[in-house]
Coordinates of C-alpha atoms in Angstrom, one line a residue:
X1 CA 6.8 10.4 70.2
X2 CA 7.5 8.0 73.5
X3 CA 3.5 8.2 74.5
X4 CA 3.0 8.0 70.6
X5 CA 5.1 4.6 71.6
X6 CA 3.2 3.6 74.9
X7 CA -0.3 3.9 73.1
X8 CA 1.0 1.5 70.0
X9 CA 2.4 -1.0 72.4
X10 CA -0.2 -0.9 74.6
X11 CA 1.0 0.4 77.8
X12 CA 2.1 3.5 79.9
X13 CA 5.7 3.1 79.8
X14 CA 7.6 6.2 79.1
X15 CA 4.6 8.1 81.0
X16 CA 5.7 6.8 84.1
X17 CA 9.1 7.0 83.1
X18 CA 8.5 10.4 82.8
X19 CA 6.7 10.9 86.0
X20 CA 9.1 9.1 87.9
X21 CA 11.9 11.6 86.6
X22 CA 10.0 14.6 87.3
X23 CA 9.4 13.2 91.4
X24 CA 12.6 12.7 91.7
X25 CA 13.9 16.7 90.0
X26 CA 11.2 17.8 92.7
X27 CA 13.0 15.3 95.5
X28 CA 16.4 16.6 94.9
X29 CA 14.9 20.7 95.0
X30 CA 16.4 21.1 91.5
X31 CA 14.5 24.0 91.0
X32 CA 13.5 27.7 92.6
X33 CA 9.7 28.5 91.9
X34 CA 9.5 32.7 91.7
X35 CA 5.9 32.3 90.8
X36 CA 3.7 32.1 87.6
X37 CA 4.6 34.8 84.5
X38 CA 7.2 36.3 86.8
X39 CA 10.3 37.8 85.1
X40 CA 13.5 36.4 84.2
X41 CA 15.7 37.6 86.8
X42 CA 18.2 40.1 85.7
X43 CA 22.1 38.1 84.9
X44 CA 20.0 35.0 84.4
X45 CA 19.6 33.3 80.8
X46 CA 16.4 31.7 79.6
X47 CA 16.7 28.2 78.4
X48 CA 14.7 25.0 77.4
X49 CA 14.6 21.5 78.8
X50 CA 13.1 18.5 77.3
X51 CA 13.5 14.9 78.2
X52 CA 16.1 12.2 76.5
X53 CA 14.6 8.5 76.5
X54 CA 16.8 5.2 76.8
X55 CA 16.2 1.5 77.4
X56 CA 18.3 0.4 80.3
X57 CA 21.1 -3.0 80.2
X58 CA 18.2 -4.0 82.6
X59 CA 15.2 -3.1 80.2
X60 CA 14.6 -0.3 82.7
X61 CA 12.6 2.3 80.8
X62 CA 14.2 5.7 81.5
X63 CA 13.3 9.3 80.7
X64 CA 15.8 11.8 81.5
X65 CA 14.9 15.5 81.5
X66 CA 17.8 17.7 80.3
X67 CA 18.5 21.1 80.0
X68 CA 19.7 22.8 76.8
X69 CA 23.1 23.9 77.7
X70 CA 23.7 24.7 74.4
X71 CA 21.9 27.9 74.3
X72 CA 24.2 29.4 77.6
X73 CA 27.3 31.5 76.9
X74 CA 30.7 29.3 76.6
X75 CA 32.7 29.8 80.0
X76 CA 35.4 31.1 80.5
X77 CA 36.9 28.6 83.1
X78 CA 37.3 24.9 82.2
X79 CA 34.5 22.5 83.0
X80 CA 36.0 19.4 81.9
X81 CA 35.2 16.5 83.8
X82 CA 37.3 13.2 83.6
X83 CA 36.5 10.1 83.7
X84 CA 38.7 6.6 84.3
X85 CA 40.0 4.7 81.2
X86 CA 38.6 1.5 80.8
X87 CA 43.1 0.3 81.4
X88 CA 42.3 1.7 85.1
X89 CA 39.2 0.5 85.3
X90 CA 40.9 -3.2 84.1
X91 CA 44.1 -2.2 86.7
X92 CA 41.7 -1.8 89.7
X93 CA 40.0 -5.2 88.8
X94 CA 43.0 -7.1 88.7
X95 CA 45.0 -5.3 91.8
X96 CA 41.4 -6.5 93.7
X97 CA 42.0 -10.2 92.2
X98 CA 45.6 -9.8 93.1
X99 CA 45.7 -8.8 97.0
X100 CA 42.4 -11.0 97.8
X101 CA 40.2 -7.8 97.5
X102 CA 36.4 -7.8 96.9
X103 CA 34.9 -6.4 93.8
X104 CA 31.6 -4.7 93.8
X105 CA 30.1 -2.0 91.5
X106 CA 27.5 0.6 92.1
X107 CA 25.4 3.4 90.3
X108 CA 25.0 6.4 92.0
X109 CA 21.2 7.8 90.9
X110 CA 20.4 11.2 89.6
X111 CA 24.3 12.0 90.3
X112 CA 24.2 15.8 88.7
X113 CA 21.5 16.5 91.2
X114 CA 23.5 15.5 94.2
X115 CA 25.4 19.3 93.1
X116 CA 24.5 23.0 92.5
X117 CA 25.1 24.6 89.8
X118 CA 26.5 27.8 89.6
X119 CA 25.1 28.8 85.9
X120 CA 22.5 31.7 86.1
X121 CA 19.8 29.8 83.9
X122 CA 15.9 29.5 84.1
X123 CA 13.4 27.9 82.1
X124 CA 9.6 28.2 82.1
X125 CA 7.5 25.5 83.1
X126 CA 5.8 23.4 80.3
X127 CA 2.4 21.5 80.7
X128 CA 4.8 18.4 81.6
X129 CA 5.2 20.0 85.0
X130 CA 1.4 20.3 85.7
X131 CA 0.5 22.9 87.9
X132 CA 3.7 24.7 87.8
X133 CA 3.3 25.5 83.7
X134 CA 4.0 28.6 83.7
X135 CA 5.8 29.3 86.0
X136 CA 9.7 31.1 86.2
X137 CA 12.0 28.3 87.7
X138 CA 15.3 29.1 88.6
X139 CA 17.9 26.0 87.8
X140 CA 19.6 25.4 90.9
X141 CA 21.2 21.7 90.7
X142 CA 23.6 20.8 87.7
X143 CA 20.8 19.1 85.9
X144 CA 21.7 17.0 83.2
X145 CA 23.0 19.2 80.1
X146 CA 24.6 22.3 81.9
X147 CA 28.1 22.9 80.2
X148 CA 29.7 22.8 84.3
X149 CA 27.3 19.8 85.4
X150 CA 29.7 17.0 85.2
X151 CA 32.6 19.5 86.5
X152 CA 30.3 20.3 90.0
X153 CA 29.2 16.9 90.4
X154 CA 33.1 15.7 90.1
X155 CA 33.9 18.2 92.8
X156 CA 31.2 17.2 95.0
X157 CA 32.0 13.4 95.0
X158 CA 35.5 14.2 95.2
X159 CA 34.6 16.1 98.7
X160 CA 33.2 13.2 99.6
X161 CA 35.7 10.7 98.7
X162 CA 38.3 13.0 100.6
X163 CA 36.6 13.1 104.0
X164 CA 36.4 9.1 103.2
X165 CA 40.4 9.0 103.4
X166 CA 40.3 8.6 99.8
X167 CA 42.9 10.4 97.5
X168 CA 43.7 10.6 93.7
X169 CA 46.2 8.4 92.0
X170 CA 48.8 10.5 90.5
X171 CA 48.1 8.2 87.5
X172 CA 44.4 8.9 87.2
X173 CA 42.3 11.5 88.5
X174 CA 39.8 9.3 88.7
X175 CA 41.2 6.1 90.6
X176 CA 40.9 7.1 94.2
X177 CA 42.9 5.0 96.9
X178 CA 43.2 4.6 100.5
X179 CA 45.5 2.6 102.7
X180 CA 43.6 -0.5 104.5
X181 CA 46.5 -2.2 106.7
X182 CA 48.6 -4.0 104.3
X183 CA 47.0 -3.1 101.0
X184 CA 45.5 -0.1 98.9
X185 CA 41.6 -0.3 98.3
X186 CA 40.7 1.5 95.5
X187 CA 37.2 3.3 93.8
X188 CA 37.5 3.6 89.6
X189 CA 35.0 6.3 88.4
X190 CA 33.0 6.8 85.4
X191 CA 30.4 9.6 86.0
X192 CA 28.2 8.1 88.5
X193 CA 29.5 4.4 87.9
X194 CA 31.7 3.1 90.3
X195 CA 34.1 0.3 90.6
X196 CA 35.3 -0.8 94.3
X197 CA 37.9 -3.0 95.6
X198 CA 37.9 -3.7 99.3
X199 CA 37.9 -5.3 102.1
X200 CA 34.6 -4.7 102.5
X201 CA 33.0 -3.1 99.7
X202 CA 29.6 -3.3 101.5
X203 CA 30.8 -0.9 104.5
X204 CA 31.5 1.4 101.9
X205 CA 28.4 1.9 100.1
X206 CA 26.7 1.6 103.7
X207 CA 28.6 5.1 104.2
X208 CA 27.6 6.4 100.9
X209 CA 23.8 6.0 101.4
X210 CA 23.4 6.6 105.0
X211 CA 26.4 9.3 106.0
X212 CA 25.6 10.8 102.5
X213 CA 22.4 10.2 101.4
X214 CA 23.6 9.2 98.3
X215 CA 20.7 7.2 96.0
X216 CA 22.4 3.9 95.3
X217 CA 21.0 1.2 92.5
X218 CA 22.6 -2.1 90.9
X219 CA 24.7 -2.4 94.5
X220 CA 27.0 -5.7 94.8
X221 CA 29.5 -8.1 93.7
X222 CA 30.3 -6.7 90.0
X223 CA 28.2 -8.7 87.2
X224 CA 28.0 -5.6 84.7
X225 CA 29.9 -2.4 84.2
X226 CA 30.4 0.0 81.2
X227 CA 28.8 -2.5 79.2
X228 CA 31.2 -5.6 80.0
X229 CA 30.0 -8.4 81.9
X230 CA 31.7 -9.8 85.2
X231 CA 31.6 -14.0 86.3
X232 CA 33.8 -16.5 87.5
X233 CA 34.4 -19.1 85.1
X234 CA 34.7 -23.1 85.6
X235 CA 37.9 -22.4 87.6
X236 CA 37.0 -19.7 89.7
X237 CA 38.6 -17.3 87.1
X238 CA 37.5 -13.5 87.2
X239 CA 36.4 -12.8 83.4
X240 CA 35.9 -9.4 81.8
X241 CA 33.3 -10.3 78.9
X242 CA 31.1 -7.6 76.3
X243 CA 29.6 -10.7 75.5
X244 CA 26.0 -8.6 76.7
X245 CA 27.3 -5.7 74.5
X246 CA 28.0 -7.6 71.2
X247 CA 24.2 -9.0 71.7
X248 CA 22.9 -6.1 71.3
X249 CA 25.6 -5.1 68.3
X250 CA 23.6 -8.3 67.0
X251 CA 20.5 -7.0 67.3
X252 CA 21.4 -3.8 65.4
X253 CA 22.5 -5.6 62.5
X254 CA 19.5 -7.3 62.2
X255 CA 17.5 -4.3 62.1
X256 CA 19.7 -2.4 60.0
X257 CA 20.0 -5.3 57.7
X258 CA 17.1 -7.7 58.1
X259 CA 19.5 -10.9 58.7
X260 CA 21.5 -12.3 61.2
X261 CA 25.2 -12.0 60.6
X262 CA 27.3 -14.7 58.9
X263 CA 30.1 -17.0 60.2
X264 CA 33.4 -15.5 59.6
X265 CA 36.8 -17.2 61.4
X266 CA 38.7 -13.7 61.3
X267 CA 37.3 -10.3 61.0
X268 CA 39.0 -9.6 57.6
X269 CA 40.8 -11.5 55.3
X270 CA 44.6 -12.1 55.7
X271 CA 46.7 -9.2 53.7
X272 CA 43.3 -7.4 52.9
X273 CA 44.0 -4.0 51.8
X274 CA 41.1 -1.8 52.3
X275 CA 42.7 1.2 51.0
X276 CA 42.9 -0.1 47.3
X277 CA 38.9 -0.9 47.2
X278 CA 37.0 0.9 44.0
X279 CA 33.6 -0.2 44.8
X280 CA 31.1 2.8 44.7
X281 CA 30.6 5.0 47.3
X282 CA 27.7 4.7 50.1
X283 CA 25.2 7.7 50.0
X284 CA 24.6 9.2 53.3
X285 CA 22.2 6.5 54.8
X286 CA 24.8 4.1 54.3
X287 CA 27.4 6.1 55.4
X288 CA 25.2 7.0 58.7
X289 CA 24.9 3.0 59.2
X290 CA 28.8 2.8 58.5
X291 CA 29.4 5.1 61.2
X292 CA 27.5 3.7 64.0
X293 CA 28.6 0.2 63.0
X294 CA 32.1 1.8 63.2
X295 CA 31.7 3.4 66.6
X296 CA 30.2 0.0 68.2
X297 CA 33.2 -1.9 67.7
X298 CA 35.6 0.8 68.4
X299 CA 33.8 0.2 72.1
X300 CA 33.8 -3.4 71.7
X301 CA 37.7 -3.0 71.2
X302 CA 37.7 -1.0 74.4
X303 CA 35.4 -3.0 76.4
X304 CA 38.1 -6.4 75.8
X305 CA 38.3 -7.4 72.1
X306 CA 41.4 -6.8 71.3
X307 CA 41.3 -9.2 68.3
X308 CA 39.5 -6.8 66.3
X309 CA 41.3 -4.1 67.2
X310 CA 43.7 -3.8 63.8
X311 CA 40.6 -4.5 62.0
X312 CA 38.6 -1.8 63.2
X313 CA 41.4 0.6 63.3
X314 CA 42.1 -0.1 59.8
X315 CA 38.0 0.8 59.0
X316 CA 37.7 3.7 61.1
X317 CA 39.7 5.8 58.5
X318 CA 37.0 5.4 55.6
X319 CA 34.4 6.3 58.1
X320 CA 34.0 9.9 56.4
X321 CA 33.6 8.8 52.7
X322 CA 33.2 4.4 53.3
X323 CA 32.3 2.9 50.0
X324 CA 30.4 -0.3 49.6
X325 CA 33.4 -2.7 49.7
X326 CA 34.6 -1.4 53.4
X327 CA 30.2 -1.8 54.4
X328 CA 30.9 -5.2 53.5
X329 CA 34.3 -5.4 55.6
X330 CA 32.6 -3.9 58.6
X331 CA 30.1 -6.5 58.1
X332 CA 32.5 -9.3 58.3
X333 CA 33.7 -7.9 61.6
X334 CA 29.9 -8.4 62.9
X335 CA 30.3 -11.9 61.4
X336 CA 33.5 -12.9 63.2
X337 CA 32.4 -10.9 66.4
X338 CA 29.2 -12.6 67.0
X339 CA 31.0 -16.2 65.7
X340 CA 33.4 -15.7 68.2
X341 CA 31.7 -13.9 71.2
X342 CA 31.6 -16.1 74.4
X343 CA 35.9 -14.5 74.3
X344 CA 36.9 -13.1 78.2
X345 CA 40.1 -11.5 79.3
X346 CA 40.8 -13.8 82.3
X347 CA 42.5 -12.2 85.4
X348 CA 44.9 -14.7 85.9
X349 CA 47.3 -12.9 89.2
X350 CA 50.1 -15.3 88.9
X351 CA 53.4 -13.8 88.2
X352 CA 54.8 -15.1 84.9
X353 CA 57.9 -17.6 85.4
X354 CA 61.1 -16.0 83.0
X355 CA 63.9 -18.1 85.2
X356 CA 64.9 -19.6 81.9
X357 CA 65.2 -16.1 80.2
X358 CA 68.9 -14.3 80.5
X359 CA 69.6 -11.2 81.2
X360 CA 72.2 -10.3 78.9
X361 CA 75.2 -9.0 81.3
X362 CA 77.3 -5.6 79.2
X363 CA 79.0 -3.2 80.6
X364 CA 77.4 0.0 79.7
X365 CA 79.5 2.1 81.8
X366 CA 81.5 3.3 78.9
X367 CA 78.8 3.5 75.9
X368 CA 76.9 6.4 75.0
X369 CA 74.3 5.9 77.9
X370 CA 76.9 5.4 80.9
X371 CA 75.6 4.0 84.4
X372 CA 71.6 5.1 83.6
X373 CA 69.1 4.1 86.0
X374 CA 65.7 4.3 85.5
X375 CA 63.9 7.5 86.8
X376 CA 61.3 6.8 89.7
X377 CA 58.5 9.3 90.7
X378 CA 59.8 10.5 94.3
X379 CA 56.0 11.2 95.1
X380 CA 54.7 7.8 95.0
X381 CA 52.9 5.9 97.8
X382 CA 54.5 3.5 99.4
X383 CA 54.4 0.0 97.5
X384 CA 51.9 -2.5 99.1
X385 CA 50.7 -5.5 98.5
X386 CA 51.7 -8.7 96.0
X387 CA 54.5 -7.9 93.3
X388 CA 53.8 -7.4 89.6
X389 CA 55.7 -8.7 86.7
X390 CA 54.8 -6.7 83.1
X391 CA 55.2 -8.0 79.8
X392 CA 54.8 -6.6 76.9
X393 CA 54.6 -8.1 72.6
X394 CA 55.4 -5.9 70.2
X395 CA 55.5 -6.0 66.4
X396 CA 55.2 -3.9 63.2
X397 CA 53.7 -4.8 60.0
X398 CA 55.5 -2.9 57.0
X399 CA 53.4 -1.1 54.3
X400 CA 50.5 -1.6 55.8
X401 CA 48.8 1.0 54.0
X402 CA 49.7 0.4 50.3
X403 CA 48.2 4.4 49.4
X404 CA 50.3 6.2 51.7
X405 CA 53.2 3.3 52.8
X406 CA 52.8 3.1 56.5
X407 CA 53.4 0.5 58.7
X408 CA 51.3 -0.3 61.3
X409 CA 52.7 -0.9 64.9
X410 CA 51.2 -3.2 66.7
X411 CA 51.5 -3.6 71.2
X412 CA 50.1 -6.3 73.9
X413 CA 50.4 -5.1 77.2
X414 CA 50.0 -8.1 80.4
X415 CA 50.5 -7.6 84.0
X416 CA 51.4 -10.6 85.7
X417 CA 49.3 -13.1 83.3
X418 CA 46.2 -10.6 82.7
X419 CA 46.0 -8.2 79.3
X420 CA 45.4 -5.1 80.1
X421 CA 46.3 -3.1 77.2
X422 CA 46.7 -3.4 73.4
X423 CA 47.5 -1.2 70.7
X424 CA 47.1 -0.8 67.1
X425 CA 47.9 1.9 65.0
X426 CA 50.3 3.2 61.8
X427 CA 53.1 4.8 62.0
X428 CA 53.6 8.1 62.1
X429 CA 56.7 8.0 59.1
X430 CA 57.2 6.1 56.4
X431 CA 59.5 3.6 56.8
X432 CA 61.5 1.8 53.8
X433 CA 62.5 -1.3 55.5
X434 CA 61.5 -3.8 57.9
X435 CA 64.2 -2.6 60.3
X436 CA 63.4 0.6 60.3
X437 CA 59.2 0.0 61.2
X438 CA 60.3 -2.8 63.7
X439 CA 62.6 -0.4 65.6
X440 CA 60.3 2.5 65.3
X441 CA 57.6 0.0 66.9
X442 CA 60.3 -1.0 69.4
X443 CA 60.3 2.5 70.6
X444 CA 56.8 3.3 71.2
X445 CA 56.5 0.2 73.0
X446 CA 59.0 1.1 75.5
X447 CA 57.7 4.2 75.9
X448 CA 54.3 2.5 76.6
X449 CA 56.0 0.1 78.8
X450 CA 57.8 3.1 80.7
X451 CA 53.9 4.9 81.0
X452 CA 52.5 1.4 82.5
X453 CA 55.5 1.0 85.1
X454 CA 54.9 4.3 86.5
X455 CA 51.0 3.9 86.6
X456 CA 51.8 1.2 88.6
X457 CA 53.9 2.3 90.8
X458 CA 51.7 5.4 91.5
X459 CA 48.7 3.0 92.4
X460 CA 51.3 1.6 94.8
X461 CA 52.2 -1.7 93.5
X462 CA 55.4 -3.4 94.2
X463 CA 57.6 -3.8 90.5
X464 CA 59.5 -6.3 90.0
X465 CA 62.9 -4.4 88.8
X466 CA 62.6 -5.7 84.9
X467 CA 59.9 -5.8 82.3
X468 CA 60.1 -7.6 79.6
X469 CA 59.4 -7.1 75.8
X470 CA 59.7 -9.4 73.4
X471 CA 59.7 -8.9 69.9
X472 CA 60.0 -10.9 66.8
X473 CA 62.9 -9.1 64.5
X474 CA 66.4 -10.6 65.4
X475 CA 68.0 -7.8 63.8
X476 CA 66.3 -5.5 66.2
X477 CA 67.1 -7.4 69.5
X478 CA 70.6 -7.5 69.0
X479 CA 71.4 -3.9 68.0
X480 CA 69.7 -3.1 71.4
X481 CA 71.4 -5.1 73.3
X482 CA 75.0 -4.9 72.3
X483 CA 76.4 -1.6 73.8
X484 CA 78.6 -1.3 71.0
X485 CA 76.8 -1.9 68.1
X486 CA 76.7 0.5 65.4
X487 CA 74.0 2.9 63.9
X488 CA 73.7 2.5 60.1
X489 CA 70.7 3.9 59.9
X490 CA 70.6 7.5 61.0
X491 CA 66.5 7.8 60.2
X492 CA 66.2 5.5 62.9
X493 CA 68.5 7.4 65.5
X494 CA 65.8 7.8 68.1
X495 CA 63.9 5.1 67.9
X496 CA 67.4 3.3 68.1
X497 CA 68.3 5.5 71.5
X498 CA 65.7 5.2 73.3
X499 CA 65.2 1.5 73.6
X500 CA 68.9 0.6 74.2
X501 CA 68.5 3.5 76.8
X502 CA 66.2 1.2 78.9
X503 CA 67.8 -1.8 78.1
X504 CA 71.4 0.0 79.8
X505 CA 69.5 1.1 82.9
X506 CA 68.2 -2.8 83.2
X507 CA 64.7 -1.4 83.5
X508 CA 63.9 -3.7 80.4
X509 CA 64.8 -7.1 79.5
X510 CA 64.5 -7.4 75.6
X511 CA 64.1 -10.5 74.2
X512 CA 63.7 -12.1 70.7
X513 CA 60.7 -14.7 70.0
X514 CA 59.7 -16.5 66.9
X515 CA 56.5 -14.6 64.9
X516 CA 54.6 -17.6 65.4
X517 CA 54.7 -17.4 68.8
X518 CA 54.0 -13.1 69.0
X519 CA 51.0 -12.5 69.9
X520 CA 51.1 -9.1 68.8
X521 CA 51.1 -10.4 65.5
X522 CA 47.1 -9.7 65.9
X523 CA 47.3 -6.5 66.6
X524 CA 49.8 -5.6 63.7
X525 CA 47.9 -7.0 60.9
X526 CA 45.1 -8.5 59.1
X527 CA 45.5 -12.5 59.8
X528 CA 44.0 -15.7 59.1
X529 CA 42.4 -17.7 62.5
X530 CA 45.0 -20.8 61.7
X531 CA 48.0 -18.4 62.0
X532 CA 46.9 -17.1 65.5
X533 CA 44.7 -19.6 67.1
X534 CA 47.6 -21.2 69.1
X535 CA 47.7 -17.5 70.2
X536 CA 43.9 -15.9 70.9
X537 CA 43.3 -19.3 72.5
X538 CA 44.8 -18.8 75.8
X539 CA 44.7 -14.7 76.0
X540 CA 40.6 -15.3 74.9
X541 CA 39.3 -18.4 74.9
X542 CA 40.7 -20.8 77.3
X543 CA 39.4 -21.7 80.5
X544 CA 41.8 -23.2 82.7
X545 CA 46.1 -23.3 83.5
X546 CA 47.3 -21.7 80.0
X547 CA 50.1 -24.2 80.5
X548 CA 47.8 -27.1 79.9
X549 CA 47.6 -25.7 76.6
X550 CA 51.2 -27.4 75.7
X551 CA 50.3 -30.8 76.8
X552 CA 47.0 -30.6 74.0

């Protein structure tokens, strides 16, 4: 099919693509030659390879030949292989923005083939590999497809990341540190993609390609990575952007749909319920275009749209049996994404000012909780570099679902003045009452807010001693506060415990604001753009001091 491609366009594209692939499995040694019709070795398994063809961010034409893992026995052992969440990858960003650290990324080529493999697999040679067809090749690197491949290529970068003065964050496996005088530098990784904060980023890839022989490509100051986009906006702001990514999500919908998408100023209607839609059900070409619309924005969501996010949370649960109304909701996401796509998460380092916030002062000593302190990892690295403030929104929205009456909570993590997580999702009970959804929301956030202080701390930043939550249910606020207050609503017993247990060991400062003002109001429900534009404006959309905003 791709020379099919190359003779109808006119050129000799995926040929060379192909040519250049197989040079390069011959470069790396990937394979043992015992010789033309000679037998499969005895413990080894005979299986197939055949090439996988993409077109690169770059236009880059790329054929990748892959082996069918597939037909090898399951192991035993594990092979997994991690890789960094896109919240580290966004962490390691802003601690670089924070303590004056330069960003660069880098793609390490043909990265499997940098490892062996320790499957006993062999192929024979097809008329692809010219004068070896065949012949009996023994697979000796983890070529691309091997059920251990990503598992031996982890272990070998990992060697070399060790000998680097590198080690693993506690928090993630893959965010590797190292202490550079009065600050960590750190290396996020995604297979063979890598994110780098130095000092001097450049020294370090130097070392990589000549003390390692590593193949490096796309080497420098960060532009594009995981499909987000990387620049400095008007004020020298750092901007995370899948502005690139939702092109492309353009493009798709005009050739699945033969039109451009439409204007839409939110991507659904406010108080749409899905759930209660009749219209008739898609048949399984529609569903198939459902389902990759579906799993585009669920990456645009991870990639920095976070204004989506209840949307396409909401979506993804028809994505087994969708039916034509929720086709035409997804549709409307497309519309609003590709309205509203020039949005950026702007890493903005400054510690938030809460002087005029108090800290309410009870004596705890005698309530249920007594004199708790918050629980610090003893095994941390030492804190370095700039202190960190975290904030966190959180809200619920209640029946949410009208079929099966959950709520959906809603959470909007910042460090200092950058977002760096969200969350949307329902409920895992059914609550009756506002109360009860906002206090089981409550919880989770302080559990999330817990999870983010000790990633922190483990990638050796400096906490201030309070976070702060706000949230927008004054009933709420003050039953976690007051160390006396009473429990009337036994359902909500440890929801209720576990946020006033933060609040008594001062870890968390919890504070009520009006809804208006919550910006996790867009990620707890479906909204109109004139309810939360004096919200998405200054987390998406605005370019300069977010204070200037109140002077407008």
């Amino acid at each position: 099919l791709a020379m099919q491609l190359d003779e109808k366009n006119g050129n000799n594209r995926w040929q060379e693509s192909e040519k250049l692939e197989l040079q390069q499995i011959d470069d790396y040694k990937s394979f043992s030659d015992l010789g033309k019709n000679a037998p499969i070795p005895k413990g080894f398994k005979r299986i197939r390879v055949h090439f996988v063809y993409a077109v690169k961010h770059d236009g880059r034409y790329k054929s990748r030949l892959v082996a069918g893992g597939h037909l090898t026995d399951i192991p035993i052992d594990s092979v997994y292989s991690s890789v960094v969440s896109l919240r580290g990858l966004r962490l390691v960003v802003f601690l670089g923005e924070l303590n004056d650290l330069k960003i660069w990324a880098t793609d390490i080529g043909n990265a499997y083939l940098e490892s062996k493999t320790k499957e006993k697999v062999c192929i024979i040679a097809g008329p692809e590999f010219g004068e070896l067809e065949g012949h009996t090749l023994v697979i000796v690197k983890a070529l691309y497809g091997l059920r251990s491949s990503g598992l031996r290529w982890h272990e070998r970068f990992a060697d070399t990341l060790h000998d680097m003065g590198f080690f693993p964050s506690r928090a993630e496996d893959d965010i590797w540190m190292r202490r550079n005088g009065n600050i960590y530098e750190y290396i996020a990784i995604y297979v063979d993609d890598l994110c780098i904060a130095a000092k001097d980023p450049k020294e370090i890839t130097r070392v990589f390609q000549e003390d390692y022989k590593y193949k490096l490509k796309n080497t420098g100051p960060i532009s594009y990575h995981l499909g987000c986009d990387f620049f400095s906006d008007l004020t020298g702001t750092l901007c995370l952007s899948p502005n690139s990514y939702i092109g492309k999500m353009e493009a798709t919908y005009k050739r699945l749909f033969g039109t451009s998408p439409k204007q839409a100023s939110s991507p659904l209607e406010k108080n749409d319920h899905p759930e209660l839609d009749t219209s008739d059900e898609l048949d399984i070409e529609g569903i198939k275009k459902y389902q990759s619309l579906i799993g585009a924005l669920q990456w645009a969501v991870s990639i920095g749209r976070m204004d989506i996010t209840t949307a396409v949370m909401t979506m993804s649960g028809f994505r087994v049996a969708p039916r034509q109304g929720h086709l035409e909701r997804v549709k409307r996401i497309y519309d609003y994404l590709c309205k509203m796509k020039h949005a950026a998460i702007r890493v903005r380092t400054e510690e938030p000012d809460y002087s005029d916030i108090p800290t309410p002062i009870y004596d705890w000593a005698y309530s249920t909780y007594g004199n708790v302190k918050e629980m610090q990892p003893k095994d941390a690295p030492e804190p370095l570099g700039k202190r960190v403030t975290t904030t966190t929104y959180g809200d619920a929205n209640l029946l949410h679902d009208m079929i099966t009456g959950r709520s959906v909570t809603g959470i909007f993590h910042l460090v200092n003045q950058t977002p760096i997580g969200w969350y949307s999702k329902k409920q895992g009970t059914v609550e009756t009452a506002t109360y009860g959804s906002e206090f089981v929301a409550a919880r989770i956030t302080t559990e999330q807010i817990i999870e983010v202080r000790l990633t922190l701390r483990y990638l050796g930043v400096p906490l201030n001693e309070q976070s702060y939550m706000f949230d927008d249910n004054k009933s709420v606020v003050d039953s976690s506060n007051r160390p006396h207050t009473n429990l009337h609503k036994r359902h909500t017993a440890l929801s209720f415990h576990r946020v006033r247990e933060a609040i008594a060991s001062k870890m968390l400062n919890f504070t009520f604001i009006p809804g208006s003002i919550n910006p996790a109001n867009i990620l707890s429900k479906h909204w109109a753009n004139h309810n939360v534009w004096p919200m998405l404006q200054p987390l998406l959309f605005w370019e300069g001091d977010t204070m200037d905003l109140d002077h407008d």
